GROMACS .gro file of C-alpha atoms in nm:
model
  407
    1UNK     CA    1  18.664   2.667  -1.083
    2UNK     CA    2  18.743   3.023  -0.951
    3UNK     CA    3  18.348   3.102  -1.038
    4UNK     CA    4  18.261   2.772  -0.849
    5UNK     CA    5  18.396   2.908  -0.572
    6UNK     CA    6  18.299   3.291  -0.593
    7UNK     CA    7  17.960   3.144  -0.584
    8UNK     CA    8  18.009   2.913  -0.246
    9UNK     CA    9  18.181   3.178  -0.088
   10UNK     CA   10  17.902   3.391  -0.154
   11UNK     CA   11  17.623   3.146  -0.014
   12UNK     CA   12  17.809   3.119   0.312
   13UNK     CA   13  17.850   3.497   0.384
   14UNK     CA   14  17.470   3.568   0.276
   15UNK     CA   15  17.396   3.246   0.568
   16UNK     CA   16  17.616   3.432   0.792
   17UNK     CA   17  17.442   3.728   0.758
   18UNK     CA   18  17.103   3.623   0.811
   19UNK     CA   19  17.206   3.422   1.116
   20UNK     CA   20  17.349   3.751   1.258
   21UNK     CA   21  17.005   3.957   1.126
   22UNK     CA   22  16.816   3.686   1.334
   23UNK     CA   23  17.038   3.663   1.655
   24UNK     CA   24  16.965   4.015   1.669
   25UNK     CA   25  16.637   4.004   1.630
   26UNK     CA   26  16.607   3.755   1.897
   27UNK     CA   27  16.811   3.969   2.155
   28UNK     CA   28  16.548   4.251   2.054
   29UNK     CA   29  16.279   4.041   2.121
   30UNK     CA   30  16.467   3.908   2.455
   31UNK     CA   31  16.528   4.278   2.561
   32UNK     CA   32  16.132   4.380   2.498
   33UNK     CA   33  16.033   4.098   2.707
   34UNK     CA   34  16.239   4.191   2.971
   35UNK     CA   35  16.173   4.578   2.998
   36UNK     CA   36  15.763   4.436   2.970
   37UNK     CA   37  15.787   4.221   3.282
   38UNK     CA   38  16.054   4.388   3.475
   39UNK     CA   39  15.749   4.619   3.625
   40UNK     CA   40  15.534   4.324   3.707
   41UNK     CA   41  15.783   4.093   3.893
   42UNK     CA   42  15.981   4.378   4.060
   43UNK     CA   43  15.672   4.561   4.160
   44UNK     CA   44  15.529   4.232   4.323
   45UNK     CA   45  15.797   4.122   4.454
   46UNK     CA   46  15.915   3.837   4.251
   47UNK     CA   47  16.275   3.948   4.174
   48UNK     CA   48  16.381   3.567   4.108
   49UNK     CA   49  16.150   3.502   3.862
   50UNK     CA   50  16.272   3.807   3.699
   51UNK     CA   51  16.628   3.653   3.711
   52UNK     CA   52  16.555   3.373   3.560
   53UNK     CA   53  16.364   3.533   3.289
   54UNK     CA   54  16.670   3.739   3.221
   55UNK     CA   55  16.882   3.441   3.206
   56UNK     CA   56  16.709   3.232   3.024
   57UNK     CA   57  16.681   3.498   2.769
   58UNK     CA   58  17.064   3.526   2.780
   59UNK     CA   59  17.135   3.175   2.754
   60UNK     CA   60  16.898   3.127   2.461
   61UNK     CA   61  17.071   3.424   2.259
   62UNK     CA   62  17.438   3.252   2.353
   63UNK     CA   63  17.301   2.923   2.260
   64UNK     CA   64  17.145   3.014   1.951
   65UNK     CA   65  17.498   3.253   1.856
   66UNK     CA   66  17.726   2.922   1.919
   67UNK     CA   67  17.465   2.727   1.742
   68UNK     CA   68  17.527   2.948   1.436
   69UNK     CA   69  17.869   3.033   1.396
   70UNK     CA   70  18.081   2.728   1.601
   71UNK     CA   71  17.871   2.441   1.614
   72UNK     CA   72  17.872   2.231   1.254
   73UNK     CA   73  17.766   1.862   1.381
   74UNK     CA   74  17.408   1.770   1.350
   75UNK     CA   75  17.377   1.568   1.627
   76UNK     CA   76  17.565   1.873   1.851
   77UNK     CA   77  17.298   2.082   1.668
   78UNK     CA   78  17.011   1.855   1.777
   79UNK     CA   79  17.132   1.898   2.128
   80UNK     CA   80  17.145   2.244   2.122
   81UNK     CA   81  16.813   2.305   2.017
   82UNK     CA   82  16.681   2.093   2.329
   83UNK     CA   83  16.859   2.321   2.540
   84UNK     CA   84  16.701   2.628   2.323
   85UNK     CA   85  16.344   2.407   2.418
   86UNK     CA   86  16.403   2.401   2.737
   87UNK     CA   87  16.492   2.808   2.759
   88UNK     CA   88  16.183   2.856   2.561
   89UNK     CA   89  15.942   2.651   2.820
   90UNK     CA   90  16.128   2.839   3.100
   91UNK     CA   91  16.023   3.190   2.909
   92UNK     CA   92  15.694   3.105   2.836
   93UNK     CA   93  15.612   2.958   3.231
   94UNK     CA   94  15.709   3.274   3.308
   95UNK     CA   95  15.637   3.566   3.108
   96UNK     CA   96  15.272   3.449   3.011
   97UNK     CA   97  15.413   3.298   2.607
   98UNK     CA   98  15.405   3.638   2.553
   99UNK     CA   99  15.595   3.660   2.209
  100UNK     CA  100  15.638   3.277   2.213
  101UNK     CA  101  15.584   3.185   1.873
  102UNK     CA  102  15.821   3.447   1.741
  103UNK     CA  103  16.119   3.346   1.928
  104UNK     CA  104  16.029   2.962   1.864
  105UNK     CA  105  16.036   3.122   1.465
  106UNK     CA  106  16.378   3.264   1.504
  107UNK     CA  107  16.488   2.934   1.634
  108UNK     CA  108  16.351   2.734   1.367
  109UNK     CA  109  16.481   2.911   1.135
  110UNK     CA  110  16.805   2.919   1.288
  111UNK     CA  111  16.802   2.554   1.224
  112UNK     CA  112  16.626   2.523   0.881
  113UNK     CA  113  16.940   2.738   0.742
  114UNK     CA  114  17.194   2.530   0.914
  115UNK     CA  115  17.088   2.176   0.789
  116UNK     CA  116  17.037   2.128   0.378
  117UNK     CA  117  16.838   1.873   0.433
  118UNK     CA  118  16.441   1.879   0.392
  119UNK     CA  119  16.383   1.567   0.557
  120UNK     CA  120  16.570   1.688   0.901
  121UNK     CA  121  16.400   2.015   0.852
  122UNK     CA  122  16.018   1.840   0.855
  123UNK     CA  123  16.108   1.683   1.131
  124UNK     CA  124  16.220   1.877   1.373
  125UNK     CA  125  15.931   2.138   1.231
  126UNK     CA  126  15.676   1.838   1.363
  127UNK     CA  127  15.838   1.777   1.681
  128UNK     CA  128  15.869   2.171   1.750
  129UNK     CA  129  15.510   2.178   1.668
  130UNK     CA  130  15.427   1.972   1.985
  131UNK     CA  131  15.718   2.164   2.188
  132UNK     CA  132  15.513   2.490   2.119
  133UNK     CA  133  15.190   2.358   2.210
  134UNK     CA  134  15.331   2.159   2.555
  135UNK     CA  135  15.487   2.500   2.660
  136UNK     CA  136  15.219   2.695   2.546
  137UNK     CA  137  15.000   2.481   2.757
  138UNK     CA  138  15.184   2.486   3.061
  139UNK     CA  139  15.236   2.837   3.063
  140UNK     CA  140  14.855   2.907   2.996
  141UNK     CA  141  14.825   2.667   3.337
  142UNK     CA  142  15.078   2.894   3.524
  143UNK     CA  143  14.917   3.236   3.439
  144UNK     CA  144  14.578   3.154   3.483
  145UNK     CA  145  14.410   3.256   3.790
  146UNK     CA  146  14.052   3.311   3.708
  147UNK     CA  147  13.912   2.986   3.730
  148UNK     CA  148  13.730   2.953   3.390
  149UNK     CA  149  13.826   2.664   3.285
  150UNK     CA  150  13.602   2.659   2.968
  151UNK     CA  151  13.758   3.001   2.893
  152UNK     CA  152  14.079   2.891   2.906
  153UNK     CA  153  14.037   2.585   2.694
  154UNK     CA  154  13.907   2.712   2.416
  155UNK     CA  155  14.192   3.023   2.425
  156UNK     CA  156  14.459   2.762   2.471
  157UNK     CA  157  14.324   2.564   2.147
  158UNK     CA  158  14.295   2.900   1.946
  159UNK     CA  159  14.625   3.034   2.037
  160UNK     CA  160  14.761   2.725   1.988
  161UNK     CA  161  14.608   2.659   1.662
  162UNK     CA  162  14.713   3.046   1.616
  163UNK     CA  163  15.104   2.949   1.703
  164UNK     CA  164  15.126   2.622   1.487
  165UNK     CA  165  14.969   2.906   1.188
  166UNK     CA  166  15.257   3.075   1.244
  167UNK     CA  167  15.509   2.800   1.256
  168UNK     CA  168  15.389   2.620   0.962
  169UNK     CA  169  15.452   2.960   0.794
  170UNK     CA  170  15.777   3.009   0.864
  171UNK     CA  171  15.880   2.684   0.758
  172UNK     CA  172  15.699   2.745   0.435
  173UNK     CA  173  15.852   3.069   0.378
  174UNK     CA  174  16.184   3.014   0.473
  175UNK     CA  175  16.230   2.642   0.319
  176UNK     CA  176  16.062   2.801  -0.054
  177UNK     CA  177  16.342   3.085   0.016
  178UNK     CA  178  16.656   2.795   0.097
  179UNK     CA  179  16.532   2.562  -0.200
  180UNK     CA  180  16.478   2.864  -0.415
  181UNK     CA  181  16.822   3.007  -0.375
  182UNK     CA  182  16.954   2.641  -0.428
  183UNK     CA  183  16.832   2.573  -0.707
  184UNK     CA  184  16.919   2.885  -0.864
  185UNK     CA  185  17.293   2.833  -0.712
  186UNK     CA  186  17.290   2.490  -0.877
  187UNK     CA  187  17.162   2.638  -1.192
  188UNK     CA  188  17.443   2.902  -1.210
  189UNK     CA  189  17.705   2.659  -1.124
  190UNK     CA  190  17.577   2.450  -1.423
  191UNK     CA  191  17.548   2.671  -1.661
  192UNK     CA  192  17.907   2.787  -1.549
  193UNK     CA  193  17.977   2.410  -1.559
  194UNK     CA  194  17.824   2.408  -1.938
  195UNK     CA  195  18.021   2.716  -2.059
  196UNK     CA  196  18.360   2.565  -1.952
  197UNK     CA  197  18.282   2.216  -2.095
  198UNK     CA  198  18.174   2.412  -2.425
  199UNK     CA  199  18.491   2.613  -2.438
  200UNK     CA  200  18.681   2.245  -2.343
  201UNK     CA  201  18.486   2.122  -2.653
  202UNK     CA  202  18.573   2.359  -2.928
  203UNK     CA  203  18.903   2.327  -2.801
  204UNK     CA  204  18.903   1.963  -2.847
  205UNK     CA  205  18.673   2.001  -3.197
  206UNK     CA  206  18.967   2.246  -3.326
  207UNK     CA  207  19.208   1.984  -3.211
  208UNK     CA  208  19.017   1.685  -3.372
  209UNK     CA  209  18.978   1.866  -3.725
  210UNK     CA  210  19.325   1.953  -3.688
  211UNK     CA  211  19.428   1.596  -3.636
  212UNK     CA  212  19.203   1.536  -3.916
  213UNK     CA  213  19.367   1.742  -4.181
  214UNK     CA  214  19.693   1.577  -4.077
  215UNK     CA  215  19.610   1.236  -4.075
  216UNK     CA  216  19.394   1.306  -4.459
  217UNK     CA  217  19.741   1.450  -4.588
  218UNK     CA  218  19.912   1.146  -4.456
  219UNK     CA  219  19.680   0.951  -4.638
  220UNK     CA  220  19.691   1.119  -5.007
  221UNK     CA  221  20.049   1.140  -4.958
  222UNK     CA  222  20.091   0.781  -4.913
  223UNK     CA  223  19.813   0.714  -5.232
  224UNK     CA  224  20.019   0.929  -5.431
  225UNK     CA  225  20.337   0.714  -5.283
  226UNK     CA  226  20.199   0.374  -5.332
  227UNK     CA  227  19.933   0.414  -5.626
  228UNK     CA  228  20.112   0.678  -5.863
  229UNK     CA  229  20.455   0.587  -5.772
  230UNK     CA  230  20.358   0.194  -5.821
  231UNK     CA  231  20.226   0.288  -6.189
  232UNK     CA  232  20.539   0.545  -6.316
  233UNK     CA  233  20.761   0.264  -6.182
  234UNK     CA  234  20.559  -0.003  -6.423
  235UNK     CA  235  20.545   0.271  -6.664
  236UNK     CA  236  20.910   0.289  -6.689
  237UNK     CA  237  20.961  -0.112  -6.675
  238UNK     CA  238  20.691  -0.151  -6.966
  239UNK     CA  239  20.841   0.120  -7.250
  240UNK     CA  240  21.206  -0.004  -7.132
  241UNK     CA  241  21.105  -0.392  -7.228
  242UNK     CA  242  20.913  -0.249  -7.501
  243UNK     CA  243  21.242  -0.080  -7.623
  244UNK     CA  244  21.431  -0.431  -7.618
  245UNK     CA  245  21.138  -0.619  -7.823
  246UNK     CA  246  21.054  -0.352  -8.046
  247UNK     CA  247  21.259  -0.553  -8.319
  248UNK     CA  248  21.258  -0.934  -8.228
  249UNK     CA  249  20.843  -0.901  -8.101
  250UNK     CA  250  20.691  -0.607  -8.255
  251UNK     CA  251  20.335  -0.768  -8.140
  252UNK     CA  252  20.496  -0.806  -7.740
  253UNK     CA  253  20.608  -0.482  -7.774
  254UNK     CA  254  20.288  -0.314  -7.876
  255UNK     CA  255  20.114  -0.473  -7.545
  256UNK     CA  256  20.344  -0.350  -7.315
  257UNK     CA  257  20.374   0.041  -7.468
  258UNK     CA  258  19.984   0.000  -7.451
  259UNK     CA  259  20.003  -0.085  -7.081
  260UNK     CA  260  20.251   0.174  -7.033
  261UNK     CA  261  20.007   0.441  -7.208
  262UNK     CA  262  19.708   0.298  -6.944
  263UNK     CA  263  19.976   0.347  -6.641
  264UNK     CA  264  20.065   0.677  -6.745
  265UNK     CA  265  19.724   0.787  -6.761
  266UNK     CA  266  19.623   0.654  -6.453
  267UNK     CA  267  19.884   0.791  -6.264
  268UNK     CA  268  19.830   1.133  -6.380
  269UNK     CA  269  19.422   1.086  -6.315
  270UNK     CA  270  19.520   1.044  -5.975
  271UNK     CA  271  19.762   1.285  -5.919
  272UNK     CA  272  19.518   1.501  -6.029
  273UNK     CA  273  19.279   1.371  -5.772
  274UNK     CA  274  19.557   1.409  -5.498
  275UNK     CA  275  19.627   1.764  -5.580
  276UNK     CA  276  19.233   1.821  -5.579
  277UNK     CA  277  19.170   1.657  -5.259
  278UNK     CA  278  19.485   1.854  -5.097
  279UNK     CA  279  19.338   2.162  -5.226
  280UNK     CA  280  19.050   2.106  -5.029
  281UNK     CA  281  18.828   2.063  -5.358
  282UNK     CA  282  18.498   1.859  -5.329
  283UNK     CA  283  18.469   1.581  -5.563
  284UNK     CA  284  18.137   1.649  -5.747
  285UNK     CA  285  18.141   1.316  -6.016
  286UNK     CA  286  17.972   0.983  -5.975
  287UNK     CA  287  18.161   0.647  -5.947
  288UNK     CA  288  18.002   0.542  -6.241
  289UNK     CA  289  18.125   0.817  -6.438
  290UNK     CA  290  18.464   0.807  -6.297
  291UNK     CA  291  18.453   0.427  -6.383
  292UNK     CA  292  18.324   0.502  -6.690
  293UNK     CA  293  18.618   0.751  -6.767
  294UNK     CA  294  18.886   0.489  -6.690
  295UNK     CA  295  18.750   0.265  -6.940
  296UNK     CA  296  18.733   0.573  -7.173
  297UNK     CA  297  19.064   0.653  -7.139
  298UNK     CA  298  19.205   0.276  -7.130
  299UNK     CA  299  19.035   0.177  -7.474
  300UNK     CA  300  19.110   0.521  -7.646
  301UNK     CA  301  19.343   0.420  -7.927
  302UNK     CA  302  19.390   0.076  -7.856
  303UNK     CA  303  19.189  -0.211  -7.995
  304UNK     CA  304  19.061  -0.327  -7.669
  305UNK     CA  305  18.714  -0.429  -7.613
  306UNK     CA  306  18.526  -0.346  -7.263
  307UNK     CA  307  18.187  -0.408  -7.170
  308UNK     CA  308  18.009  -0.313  -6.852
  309UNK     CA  309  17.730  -0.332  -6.636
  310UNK     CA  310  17.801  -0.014  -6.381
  311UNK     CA  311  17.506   0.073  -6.152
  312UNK     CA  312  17.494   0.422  -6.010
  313UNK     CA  313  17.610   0.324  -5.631
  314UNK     CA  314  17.677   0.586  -5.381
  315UNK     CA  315  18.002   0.542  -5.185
  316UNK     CA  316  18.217   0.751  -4.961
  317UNK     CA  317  18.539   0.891  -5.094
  318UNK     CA  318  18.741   0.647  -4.943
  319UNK     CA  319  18.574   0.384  -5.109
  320UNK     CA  320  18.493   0.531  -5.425
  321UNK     CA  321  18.858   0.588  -5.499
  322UNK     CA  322  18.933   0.207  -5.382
  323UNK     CA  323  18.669   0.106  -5.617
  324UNK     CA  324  18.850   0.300  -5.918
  325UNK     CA  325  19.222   0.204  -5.858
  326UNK     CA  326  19.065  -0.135  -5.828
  327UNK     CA  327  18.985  -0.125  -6.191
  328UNK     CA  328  19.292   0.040  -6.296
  329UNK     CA  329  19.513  -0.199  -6.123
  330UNK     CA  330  19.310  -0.507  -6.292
  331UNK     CA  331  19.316  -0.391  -6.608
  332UNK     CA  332  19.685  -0.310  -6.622
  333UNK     CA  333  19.732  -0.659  -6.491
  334UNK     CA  334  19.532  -0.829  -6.722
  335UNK     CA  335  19.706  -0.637  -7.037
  336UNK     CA  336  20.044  -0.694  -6.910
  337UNK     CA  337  20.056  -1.060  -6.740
  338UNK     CA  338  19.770  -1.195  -6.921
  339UNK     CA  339  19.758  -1.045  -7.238
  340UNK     CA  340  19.396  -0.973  -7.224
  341UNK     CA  341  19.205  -0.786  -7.532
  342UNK     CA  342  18.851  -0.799  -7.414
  343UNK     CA  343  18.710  -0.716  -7.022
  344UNK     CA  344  18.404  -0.687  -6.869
  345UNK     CA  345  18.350  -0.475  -6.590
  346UNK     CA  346  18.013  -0.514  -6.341
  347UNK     CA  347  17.910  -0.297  -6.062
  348UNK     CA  348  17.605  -0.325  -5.817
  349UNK     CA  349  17.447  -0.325  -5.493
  350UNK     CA  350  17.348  -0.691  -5.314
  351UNK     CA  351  17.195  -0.614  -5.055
  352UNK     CA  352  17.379  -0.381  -4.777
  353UNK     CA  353  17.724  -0.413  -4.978
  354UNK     CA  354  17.863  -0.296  -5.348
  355UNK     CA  355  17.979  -0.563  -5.561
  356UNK     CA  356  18.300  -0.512  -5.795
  357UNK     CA  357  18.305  -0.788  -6.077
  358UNK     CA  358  18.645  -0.742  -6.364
  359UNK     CA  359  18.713  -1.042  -6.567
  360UNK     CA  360  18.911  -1.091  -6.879
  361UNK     CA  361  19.017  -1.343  -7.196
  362UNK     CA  362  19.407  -1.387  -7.058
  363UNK     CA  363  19.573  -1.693  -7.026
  364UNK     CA  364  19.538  -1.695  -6.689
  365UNK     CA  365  19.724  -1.875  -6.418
  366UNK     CA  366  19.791  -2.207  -6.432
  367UNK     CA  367  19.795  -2.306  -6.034
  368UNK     CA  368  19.817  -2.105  -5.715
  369UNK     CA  369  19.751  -1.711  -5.782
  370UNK     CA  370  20.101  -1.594  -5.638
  371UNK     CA  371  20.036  -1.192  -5.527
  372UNK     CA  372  20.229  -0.923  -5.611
  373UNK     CA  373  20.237  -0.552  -5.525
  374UNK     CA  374  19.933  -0.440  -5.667
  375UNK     CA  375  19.653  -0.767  -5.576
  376UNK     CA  376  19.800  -0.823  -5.184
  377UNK     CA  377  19.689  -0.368  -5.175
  378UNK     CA  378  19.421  -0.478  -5.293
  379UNK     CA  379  19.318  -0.716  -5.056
  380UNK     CA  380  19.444  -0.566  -4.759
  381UNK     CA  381  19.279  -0.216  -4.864
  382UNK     CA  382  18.930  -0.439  -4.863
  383UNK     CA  383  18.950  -0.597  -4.564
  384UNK     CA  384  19.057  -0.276  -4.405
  385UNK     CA  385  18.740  -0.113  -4.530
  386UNK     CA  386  18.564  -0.369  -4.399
  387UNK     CA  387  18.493  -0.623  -4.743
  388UNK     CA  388  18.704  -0.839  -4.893
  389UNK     CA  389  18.870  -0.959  -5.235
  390UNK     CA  390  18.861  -1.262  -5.403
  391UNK     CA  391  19.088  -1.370  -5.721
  392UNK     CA  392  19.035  -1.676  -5.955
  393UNK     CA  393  19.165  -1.826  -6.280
  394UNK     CA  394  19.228  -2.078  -6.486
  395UNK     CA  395  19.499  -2.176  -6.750
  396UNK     CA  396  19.377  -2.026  -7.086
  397UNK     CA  397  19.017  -1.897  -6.903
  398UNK     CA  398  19.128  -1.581  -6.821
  399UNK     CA  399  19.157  -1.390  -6.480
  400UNK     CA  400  18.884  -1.264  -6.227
  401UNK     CA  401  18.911  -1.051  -5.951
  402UNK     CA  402  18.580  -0.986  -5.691
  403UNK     CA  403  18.572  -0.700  -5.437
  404UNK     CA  404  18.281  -0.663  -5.228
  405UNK     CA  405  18.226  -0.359  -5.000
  406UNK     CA  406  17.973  -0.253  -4.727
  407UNK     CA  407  17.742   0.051  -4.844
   0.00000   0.00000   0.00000
C-alpha cells in the first residue's frame, strides 16, 4: 500500500513539473514575441495593438497556469481552452502567427497531460487542428498587403500543412510519452501488487500445511483411539471368556484365544502404522501386500483356511488403510460371532471404483443384521469416502460384507 502510493505521489509531482517546465516556456515564448513586435507597432504608431498583444499573451499564460494547477473538471477544462483559442486567434491576427504553432503545442500539451483519456485527447487534437488552420488563415488575411493572391494561397496551404506537421507531432510524442509512463506505472504497481499477494500466499500455504499437520494428527490419534483401542478392548473380552470356558468348552475357548491372538496382532500392526505415519515416514508397501500380510499373520498357527483373489489396486492412504482394517475387522467378526474356519477374500477394480469382497462358512444371522461397533465404522467410514458398504447373510450360509470405493 505505502509503495502504491510512493508511486502516485510520484506521477503527480513529475505532472506538476512538466506543467511548470511548459508554463514557462510559454511565458518565454510570450516575452520573445513581445520584445519582436514592440519595434514595429510602437515605431508605427500602433501602441493598442501592442496592448493587446501584451495582454493577450498575459491572459493566455494565467489561463493556461489556472488550467494546470486549480482547475480539475473537464468540462471547466474544455472551457478554458476556448478562452486559450480565442487568445491564440487574437496573437496570431496580430503578430503575423509568428510562433503560432508552438504556443498552440504548449497548449495541447497542457491538455493531453491533464486528461487520461485518449479518446478526449484525439478529439480535441482534431478540433485544434481546424482552430490552427482558421487562425492561421485569418491572420495570413490580416498581414498581407501585397496583393498576390496566388502567393498567398499556396503559403497559407504550406504553412498550414507545415503547422498541422507539427501538431500531429506533438500529440504523437507526447501521448507515446503519457501511455508509456502508464503502462510502466501500472506494471510496477502490479508487480508490487504480485509480490504482496505472493508473500500473502506463503503465508497462507505455511498456515494451510500447518492446519494440515494438525488436523492428520487428529486423525491417527483418533485411528489409534477407535481402531487399536476397539481391538485391545476385544482382546481383553476374548482371553477373559476364554479363561471361564477353558474347562467346560475347551473347543469355544480355543476360538476366542485365536481371535484374541488376530486382535492383538492387528492392533499392534497399526500402532505401528500410527507411530510411522506420526513420524512423518512414507508408506512404501502395496495394498496387496499389506492385505496379503494380514492374512499371513491371521492364519499363522491357526487352522484357518483363506483364499484370495487380490488385484494390485492403487489407492490413497486414506483408503488403503480403510481397505485393510476392513479386513481385519471382518475377519475378527467372522471368527468370533460366526465361528468361521474358511474365508475368501477378493479385491479389484470395476470400472472407476475398487471392489472389497470377504465372505465366510459361519452360521450367519438368522434375520435383520443388527450393527455393532465395528460394521456401523465401517459403513459410515465408506460413505464418508465417498462408497458404500453392504452386509448379507443367511442362517447357516455364512456372512458377507461388500465395500466399494471410488479410485
Amino acid at each position: 500500500m505505502d509503495k502504491n502510493f510512493k508511486l502516485s505521489e510520484s506521477k503527480k509531482h513529475l505532472v506538476r513539473y512538466i506543467k511548470l517546465i511548459l508554463i514557462i516556456l510559454l511565458a518565454i515564448i510570450e516575452i520573445v514575441i513581445c520584445a519582436q513586435y514592440t519595434t514595429r507597432y510602437l515605431d508605427n504608431g500602433r501602441t493598442a495593438v501592442f496592448i493587446t498583444v501584451i495582454i493577450s499573451c498575459f491572459v493566455l499564460c494565467v489561463l493556461e497556469a489556472v488550467d494546470s494547477f486549480v482547475i480539475k473538471n473537464l468540462a471547466a477544462k474544455y472551457i478554458f481552452y476556448a478562452l486559450d483559442t480565442v487568445s491564440l486567434l487574437v496573437l496570431c491576427i496580430f503578430t503575423g502567427n509568428t510562433y503560432l504553432s508552438v504556443l498552440y503545442c504548449i497548449v495541447l500539451t497542457q491538455f493531453y497531460i491533464s486528461i487520461d483519456s485518449m479518446r478526449e485527447n484525439v478529439i480535441i487534437f482534431s478540433v485544434s487542428c481546424a482552430l490552427f488552420v482558421i487562425s492561421f488563415v485569418c491572420g495570413r488575411i490580416v498581414d498581407s498587403s501585397d496583393g498576390h493572391v496566388y502567393t498567398d494561397i499556396i503559403e497559407m496551404l504550406g504553412d498550414s500543412i507545415l503547422g498541422i506537421a507539427v501538431l500531429a507531432i506533438d500529440f504523437i510524442v507526447t501521448n507515446f510519452v503519457l501511455r508509456f509512463y502508464s503502462k510502466n506505472l501500472q506494471l510496477r504497481n502490479a508487480l508490487n501488487e504480485a509480490d504482496k499477494s505472493k508473500a500473502e500466499l506463503e503465508a497462507a500455504n505455511k498456515e494451510i500445511s500447518r492446519t494440515a499437520v494438525y488436523e492428520e494428527r487428529n486423525r491417527i490419534a483418533k485411528d489409534i483411539h477407535d481402531n487399536a483401542g476397539h481391538s485391545m478392548t476385544t482382546v481383553i473380552m476374548q482371553t477373559e471368556a476364554a479363561k471361564l470356558l477353558i474347562d467346560t468348552d475347551p473347543a469355544e475357548a480355543k476360538t476366542r484365544i485365536i481371535a484374541a491372538n488376530i486382535q492383538a496382532k492387528n492392533a499392534l500392526e497399526q500402532m505401528r502404522e500410527s507411530v510411522h505415519l506420526l513420524a512423518g515416514r512414507a508408506q512404501v508397501s502395496t495394498l496387496k501386500a499389506d492385505v496379503e500380510e494380514i492374512i499371513a499373520q491371521t492364519i499363522d498357527g491357526t487352522e484357518l483356511k483363506i483364499r484370495c483373489n487380490i488385484e494390485d489396486v492403487c489407492l490413497d492412504g486414506e483408503k488403503a488403510r480403510f481397505i485393510c482394517n476392513s479386513v481385519k475387522e471382518c475377519l475378527v467378526n467372522g471368527i468370533r460371532h460366526g465361528k468361521a474356519t474358511a474365508f475368501f477374500i477378493e479385491i479389484k477394480k470395476e470400472f472407476s471404483n475398487v471392489c472389497l469382497l470377504i465372505s465366510d462358512n459361519g452360521c450367519g444371522v438368522d434375520g435383520q443384521i443388527r450393527e455393532g461397533f465395528g460394521l456401523r465404522g465401517l459403513r459410515e467410514k465408506a460413505e464418508k469416502l465417498g462408497g458404500r458398504c453392504n452386509f448379507s447373510s443367511e442362517a447357516d450360509e455364512g456372512f458377507e460384507t461388500e465395500v466399494l470405493l471410488p479410485l
